[in-house]
mmCIF file of N, CA and C in Angstrom:
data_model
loop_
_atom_site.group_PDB
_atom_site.id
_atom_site.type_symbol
_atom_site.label_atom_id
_atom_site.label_comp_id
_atom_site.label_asym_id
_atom_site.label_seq_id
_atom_site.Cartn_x
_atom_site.Cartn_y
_atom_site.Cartn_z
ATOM 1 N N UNK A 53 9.817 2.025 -13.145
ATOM 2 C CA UNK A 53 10.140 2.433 -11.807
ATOM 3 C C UNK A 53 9.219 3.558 -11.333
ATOM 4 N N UNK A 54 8.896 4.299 -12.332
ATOM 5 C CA UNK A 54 8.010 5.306 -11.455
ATOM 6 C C UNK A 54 6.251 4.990 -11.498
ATOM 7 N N UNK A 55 6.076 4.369 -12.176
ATOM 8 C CA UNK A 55 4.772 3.681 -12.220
ATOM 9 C C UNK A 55 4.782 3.327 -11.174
ATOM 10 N N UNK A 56 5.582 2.277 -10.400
ATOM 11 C CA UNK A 56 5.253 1.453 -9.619
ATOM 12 C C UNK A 56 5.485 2.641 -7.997
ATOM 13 N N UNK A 57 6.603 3.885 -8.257
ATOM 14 C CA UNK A 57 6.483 4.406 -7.213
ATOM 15 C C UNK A 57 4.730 5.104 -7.260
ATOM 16 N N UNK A 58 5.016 5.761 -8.220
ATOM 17 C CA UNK A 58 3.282 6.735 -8.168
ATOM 18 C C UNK A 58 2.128 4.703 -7.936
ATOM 19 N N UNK A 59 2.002 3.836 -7.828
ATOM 20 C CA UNK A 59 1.072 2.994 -7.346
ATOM 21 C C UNK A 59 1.626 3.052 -5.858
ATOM 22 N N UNK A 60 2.670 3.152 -5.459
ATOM 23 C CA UNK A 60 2.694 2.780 -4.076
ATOM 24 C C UNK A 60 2.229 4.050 -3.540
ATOM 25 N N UNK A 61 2.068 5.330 -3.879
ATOM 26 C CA UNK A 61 1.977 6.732 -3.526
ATOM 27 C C UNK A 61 0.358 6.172 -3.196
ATOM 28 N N UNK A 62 -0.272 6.187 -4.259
ATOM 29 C CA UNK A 62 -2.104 6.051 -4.309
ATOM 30 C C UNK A 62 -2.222 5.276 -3.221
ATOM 31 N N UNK A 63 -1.974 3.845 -3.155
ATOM 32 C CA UNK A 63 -1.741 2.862 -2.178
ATOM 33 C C UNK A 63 -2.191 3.589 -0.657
ATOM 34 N N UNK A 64 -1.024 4.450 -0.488
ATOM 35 C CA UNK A 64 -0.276 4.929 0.645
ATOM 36 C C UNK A 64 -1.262 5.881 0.945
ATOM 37 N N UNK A 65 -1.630 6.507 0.075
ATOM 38 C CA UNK A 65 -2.613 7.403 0.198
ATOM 39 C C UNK A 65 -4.280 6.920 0.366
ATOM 40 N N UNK A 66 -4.354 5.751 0.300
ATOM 41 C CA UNK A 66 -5.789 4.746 0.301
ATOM 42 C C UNK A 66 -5.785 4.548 1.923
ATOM 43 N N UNK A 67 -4.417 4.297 2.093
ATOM 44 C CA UNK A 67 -4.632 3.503 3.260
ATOM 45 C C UNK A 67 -4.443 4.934 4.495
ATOM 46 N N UNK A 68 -3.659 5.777 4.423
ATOM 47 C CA UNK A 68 -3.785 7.076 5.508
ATOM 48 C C UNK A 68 -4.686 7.428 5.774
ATOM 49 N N UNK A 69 -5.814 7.469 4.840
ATOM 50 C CA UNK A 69 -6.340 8.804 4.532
ATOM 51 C C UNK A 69 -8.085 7.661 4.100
ATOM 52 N N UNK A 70 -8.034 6.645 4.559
ATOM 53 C CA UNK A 70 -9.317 5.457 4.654
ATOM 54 C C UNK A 70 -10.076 6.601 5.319
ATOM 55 N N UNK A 71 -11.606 6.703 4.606
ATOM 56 C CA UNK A 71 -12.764 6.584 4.871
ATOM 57 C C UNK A 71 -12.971 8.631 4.869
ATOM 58 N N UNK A 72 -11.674 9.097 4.746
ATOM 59 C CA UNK A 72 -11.645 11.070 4.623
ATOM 60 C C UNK A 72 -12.028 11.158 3.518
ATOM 61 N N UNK A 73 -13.195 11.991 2.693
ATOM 62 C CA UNK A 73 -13.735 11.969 1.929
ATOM 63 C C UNK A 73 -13.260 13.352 0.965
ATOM 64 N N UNK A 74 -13.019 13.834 1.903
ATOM 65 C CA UNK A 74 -12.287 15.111 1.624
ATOM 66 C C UNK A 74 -11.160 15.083 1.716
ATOM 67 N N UNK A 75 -9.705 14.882 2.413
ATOM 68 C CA UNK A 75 -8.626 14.673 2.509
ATOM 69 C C UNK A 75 -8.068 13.942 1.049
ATOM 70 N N UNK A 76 -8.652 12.523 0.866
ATOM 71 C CA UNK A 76 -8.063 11.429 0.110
ATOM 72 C C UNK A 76 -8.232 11.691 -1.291
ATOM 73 N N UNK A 77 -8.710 12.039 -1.970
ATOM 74 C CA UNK A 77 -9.108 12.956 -3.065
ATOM 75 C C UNK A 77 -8.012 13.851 -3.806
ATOM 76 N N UNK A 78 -7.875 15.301 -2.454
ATOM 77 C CA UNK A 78 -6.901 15.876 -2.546
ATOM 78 C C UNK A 78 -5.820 15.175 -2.503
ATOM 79 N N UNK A 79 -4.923 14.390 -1.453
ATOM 80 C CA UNK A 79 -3.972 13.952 -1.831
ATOM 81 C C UNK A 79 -3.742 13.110 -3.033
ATOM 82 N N UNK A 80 -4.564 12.071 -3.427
ATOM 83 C CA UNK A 80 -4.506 11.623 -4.991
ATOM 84 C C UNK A 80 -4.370 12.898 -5.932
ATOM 85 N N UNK A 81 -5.125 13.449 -5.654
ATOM 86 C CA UNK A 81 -4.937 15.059 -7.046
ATOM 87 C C UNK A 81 -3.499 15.268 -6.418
ATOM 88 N N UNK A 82 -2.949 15.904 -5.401
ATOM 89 C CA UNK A 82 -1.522 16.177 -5.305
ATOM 90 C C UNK A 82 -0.453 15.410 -5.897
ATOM 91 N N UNK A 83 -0.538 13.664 -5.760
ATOM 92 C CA UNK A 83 0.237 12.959 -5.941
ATOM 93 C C UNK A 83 0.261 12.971 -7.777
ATOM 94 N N UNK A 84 -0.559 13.094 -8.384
ATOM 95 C CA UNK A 84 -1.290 12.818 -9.859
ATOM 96 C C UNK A 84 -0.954 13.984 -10.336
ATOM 97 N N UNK A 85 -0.502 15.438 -10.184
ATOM 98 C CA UNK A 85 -0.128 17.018 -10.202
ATOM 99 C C UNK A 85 1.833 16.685 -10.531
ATOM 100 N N UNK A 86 2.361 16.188 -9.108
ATOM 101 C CA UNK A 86 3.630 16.015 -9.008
ATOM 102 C C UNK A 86 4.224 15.169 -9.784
ATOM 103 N N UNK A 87 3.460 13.860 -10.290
ATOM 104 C CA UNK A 87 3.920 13.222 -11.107
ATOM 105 C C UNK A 87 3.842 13.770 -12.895
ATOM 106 N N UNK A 88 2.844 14.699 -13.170
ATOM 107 C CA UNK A 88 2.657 15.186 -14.129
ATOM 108 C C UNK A 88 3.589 15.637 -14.538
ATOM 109 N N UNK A 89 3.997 16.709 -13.357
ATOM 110 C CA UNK A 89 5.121 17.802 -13.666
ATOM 111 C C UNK A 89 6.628 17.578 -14.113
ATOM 112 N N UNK A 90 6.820 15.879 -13.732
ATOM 113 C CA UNK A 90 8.274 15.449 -13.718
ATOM 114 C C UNK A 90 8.049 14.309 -15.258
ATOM 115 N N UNK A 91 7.098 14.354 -15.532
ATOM 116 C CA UNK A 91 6.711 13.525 -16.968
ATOM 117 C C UNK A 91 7.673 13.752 -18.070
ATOM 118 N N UNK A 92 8.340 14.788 -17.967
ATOM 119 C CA UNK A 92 9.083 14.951 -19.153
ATOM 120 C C UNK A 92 10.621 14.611 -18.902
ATOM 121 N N UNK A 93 10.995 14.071 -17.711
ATOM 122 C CA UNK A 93 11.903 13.757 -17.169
ATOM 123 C C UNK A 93 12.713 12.534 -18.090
ATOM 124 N N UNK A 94 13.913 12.343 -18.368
ATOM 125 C CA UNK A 94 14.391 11.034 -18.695
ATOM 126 C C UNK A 94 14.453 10.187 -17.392
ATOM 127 N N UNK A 95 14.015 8.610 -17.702
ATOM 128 C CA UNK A 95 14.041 7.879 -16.632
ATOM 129 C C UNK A 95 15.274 7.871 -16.258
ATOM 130 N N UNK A 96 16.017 7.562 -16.651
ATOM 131 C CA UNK A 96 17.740 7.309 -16.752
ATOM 132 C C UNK A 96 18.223 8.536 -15.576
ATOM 133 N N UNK A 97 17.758 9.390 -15.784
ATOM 134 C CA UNK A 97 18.335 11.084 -15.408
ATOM 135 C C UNK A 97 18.689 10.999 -13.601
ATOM 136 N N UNK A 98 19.539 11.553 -13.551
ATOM 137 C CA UNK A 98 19.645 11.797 -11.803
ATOM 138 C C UNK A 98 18.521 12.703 -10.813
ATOM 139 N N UNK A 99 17.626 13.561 -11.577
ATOM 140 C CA UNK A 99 16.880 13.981 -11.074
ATOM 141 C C UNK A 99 15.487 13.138 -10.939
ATOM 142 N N UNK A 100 15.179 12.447 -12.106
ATOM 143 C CA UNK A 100 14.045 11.704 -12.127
ATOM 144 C C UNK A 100 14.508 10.534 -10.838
ATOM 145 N N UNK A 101 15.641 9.786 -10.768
ATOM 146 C CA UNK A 101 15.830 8.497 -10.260
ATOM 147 C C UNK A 101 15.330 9.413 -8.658
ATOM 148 N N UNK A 102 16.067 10.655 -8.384
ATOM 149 C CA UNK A 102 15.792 11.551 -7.216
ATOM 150 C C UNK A 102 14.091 11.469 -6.394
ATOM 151 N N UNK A 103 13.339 11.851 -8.048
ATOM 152 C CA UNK A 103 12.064 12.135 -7.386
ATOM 153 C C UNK A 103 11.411 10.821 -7.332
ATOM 154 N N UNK A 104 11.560 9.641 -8.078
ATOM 155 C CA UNK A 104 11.581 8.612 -7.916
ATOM 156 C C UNK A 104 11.549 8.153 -6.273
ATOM 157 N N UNK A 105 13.029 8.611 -5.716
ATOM 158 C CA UNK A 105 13.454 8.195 -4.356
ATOM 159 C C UNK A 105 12.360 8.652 -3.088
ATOM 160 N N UNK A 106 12.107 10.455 -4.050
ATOM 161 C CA UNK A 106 11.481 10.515 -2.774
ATOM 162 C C UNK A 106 10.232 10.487 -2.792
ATOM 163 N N UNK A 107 9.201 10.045 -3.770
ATOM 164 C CA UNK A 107 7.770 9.084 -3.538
ATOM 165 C C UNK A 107 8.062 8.116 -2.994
ATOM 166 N N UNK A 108 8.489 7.266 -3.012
ATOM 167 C CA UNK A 108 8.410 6.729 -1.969
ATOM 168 C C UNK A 108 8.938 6.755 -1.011
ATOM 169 N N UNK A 109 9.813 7.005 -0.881
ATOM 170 C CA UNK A 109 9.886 7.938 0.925
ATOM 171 C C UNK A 109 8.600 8.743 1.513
ATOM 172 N N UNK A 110 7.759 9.675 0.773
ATOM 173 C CA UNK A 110 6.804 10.053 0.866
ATOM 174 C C UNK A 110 5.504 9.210 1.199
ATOM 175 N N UNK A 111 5.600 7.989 0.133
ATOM 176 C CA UNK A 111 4.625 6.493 0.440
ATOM 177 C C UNK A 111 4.833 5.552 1.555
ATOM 178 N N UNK A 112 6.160 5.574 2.145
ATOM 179 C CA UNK A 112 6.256 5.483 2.828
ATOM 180 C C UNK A 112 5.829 6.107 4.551
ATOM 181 N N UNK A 113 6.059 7.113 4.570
ATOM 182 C CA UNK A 113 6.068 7.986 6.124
ATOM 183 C C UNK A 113 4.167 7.849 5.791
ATOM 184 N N UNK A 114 3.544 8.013 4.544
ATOM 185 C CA UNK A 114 2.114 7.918 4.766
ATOM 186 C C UNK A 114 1.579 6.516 5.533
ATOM 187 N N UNK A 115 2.317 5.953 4.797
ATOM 188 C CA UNK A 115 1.978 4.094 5.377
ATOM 189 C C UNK A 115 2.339 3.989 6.657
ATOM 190 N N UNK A 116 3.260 4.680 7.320
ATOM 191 C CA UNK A 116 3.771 4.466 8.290
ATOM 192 C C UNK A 116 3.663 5.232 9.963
ATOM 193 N N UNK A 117 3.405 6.784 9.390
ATOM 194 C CA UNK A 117 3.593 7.538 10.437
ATOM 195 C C UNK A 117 2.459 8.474 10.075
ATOM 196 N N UNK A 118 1.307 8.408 9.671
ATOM 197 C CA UNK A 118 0.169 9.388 9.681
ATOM 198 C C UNK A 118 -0.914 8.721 10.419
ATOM 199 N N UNK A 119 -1.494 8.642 11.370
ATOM 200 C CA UNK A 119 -2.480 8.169 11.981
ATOM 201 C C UNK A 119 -3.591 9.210 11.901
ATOM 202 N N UNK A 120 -4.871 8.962 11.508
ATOM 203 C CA UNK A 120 -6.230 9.894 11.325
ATOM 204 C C UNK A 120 -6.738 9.950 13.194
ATOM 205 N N UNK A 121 -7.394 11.006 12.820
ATOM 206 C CA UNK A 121 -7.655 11.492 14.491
ATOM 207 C C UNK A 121 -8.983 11.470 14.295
ATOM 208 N N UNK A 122 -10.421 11.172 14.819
ATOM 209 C CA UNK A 122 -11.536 12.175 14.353
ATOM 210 C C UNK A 122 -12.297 11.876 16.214
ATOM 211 N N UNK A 123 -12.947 12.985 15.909
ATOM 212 C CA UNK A 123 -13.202 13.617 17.242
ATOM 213 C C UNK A 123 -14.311 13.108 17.412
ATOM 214 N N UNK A 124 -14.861 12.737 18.342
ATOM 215 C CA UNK A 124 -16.017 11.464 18.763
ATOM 216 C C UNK A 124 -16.804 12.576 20.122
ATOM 217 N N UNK A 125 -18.223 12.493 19.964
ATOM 218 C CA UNK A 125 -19.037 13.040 20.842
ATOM 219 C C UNK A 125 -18.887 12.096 22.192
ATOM 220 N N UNK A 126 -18.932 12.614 23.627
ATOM 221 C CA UNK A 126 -18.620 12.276 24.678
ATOM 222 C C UNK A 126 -18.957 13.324 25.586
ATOM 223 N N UNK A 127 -19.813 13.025 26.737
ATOM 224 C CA UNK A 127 -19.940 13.889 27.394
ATOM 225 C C UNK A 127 -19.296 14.055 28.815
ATOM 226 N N UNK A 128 -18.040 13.087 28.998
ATOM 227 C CA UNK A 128 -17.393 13.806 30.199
ATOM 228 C C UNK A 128 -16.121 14.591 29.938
ATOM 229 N N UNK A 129 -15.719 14.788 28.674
ATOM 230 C CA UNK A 129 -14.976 15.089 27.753
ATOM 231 C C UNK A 129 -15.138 15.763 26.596
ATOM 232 N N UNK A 130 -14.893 17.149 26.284
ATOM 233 C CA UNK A 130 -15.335 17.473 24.683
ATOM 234 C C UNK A 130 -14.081 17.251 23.478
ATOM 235 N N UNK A 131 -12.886 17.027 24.211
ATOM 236 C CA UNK A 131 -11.965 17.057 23.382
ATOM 237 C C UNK A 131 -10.999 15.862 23.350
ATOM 238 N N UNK A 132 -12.139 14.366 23.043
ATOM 239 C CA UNK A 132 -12.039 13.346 22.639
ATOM 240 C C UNK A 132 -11.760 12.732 21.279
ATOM 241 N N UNK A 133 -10.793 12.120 21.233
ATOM 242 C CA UNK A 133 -10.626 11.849 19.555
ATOM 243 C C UNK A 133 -10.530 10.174 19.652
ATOM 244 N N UNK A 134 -10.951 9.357 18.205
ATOM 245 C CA UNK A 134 -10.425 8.381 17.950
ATOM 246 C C UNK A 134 -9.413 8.294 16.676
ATOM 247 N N UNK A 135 -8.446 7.123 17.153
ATOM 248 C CA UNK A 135 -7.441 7.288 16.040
ATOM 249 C C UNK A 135 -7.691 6.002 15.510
ATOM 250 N N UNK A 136 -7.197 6.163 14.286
ATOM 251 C CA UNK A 136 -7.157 5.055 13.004
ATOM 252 C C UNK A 136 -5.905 4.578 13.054
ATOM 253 N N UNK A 137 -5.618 3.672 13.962
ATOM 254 C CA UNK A 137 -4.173 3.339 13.705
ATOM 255 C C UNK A 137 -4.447 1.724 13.129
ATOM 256 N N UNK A 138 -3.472 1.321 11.962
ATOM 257 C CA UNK A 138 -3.618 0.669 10.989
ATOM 258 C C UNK A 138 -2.318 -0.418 11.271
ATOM 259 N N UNK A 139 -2.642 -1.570 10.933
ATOM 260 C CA UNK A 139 -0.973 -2.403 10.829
ATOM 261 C C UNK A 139 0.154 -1.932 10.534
ATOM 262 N N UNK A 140 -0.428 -0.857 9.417
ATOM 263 C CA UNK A 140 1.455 -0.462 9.219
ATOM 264 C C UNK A 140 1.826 0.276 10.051
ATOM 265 N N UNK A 141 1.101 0.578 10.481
ATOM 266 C CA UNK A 141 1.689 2.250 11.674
ATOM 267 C C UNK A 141 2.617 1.757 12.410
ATOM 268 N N UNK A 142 4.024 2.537 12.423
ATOM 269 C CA UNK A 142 5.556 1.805 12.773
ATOM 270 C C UNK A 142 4.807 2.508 14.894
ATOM 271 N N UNK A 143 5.459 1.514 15.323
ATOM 272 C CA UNK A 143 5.226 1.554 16.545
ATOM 273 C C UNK A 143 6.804 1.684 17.478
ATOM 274 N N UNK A 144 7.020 2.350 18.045
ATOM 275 C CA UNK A 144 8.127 2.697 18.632
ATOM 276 C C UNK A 144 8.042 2.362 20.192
ATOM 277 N N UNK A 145 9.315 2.301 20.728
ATOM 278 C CA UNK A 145 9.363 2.345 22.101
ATOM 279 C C UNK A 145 9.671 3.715 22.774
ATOM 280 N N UNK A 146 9.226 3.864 23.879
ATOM 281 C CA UNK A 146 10.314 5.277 24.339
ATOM 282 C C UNK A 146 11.545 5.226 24.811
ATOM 283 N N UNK A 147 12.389 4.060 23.927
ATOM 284 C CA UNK A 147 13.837 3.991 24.413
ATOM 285 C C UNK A 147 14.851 4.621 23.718
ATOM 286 N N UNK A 148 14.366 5.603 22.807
ATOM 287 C CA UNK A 148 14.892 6.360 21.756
ATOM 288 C C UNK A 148 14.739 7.676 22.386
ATOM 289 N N UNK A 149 13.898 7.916 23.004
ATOM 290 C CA UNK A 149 13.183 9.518 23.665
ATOM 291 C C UNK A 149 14.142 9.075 24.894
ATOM 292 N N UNK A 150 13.968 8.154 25.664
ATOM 293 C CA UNK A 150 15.276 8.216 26.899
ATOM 294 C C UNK A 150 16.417 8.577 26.326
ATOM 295 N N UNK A 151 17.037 7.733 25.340
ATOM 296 C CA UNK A 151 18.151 8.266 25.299
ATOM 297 C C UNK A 151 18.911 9.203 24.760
ATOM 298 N N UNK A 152 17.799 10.310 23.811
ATOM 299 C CA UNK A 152 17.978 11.589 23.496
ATOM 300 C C UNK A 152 17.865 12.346 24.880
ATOM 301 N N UNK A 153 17.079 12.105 26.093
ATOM 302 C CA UNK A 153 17.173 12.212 26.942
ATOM 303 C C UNK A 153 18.591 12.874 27.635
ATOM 304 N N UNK A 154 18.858 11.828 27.695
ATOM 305 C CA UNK A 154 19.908 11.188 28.062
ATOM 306 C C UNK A 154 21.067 12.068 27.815
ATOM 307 N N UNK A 155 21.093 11.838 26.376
ATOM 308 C CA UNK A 155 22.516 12.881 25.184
ATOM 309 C C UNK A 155 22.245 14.408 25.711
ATOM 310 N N UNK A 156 20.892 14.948 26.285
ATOM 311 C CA UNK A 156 21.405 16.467 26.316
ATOM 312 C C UNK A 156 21.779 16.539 27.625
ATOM 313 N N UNK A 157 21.104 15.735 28.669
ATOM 314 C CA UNK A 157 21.687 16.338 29.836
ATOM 315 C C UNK A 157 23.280 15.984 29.985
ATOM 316 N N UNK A 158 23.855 14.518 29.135
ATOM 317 C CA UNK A 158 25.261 14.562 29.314
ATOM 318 C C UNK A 158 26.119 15.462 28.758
ATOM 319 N N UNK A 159 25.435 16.451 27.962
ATOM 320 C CA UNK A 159 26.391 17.738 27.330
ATOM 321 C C UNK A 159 26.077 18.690 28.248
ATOM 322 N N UNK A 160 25.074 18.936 29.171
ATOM 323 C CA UNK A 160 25.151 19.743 30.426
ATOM 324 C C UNK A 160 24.070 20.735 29.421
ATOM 325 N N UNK A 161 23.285 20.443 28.180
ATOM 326 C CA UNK A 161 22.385 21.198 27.909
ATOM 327 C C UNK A 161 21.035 20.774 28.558
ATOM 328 N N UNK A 162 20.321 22.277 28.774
ATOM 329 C CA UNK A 162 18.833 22.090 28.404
ATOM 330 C C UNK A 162 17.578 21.801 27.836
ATOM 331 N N UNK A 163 16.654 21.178 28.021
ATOM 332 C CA UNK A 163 15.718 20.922 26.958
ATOM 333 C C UNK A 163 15.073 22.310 26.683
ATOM 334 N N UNK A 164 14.017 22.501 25.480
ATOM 335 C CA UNK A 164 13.473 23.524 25.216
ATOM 336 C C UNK A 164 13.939 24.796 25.842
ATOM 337 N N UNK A 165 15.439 25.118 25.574
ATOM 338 C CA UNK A 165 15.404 26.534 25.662
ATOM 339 C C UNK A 165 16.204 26.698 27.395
ATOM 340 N N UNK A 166 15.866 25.871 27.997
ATOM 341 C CA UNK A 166 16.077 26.022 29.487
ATOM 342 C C UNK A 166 14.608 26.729 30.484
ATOM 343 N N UNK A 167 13.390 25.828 29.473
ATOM 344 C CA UNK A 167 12.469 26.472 30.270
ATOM 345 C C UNK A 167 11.791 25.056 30.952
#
């Protein structure tokens, strides 16, 4: 079980973090650090099954919700970026943002503070 979470971690981390030469590296060393540290863990154990849970939760939100930005020369514009958005990247509607919307003004609250 944790083999296969720490492969989906690398994975996850291949695919965020495509073509950062510097970024992708580090996060493999991070992911390869954290798994070290819990090595002495019994598989069986409630804490291991824990950290277990949350690599991939972690392999997840990478696969899913990190899009790369990199900033592209343009001259009617200096603060142009392109993004790397990938198949997995979970794509949302704004019908979730309406209806948080929605929930504060029907409690008669403010957004940010009341500014």
């Amino acid at each position: 079980m944790a083999l296969r979470a720490y492969r989906h971690i690398l994975r996850a981390t291949r695919i965020a973090f495509k073509g950062d030469q510097r970024l992708l590296p580090s996060a493999r060393a991070q992911a390869r650090s954290s798994f070290a540290e819990n090595r002495s863990l019994l598989p069986s154990s409630q804490e291991a099954i824990d950290q277990i849970a949350h690599a991939e939760e972690v392999a997840k939100i990478l696969r899913q919700n990190v899009v790369q930005g990199q900033q592209v020369e343009s001259e009617q514009k200096a603060d142009k970026y392109r993004l790397r958005i990938h198949e997995e990247i979970e794509r949302g509607d704004n019908e979730t943002i309406k209806m948080a919307s929605k929930s504060i003004n029907s409690l008669g609250g403010e957004c940010c503070g009341g500014q």
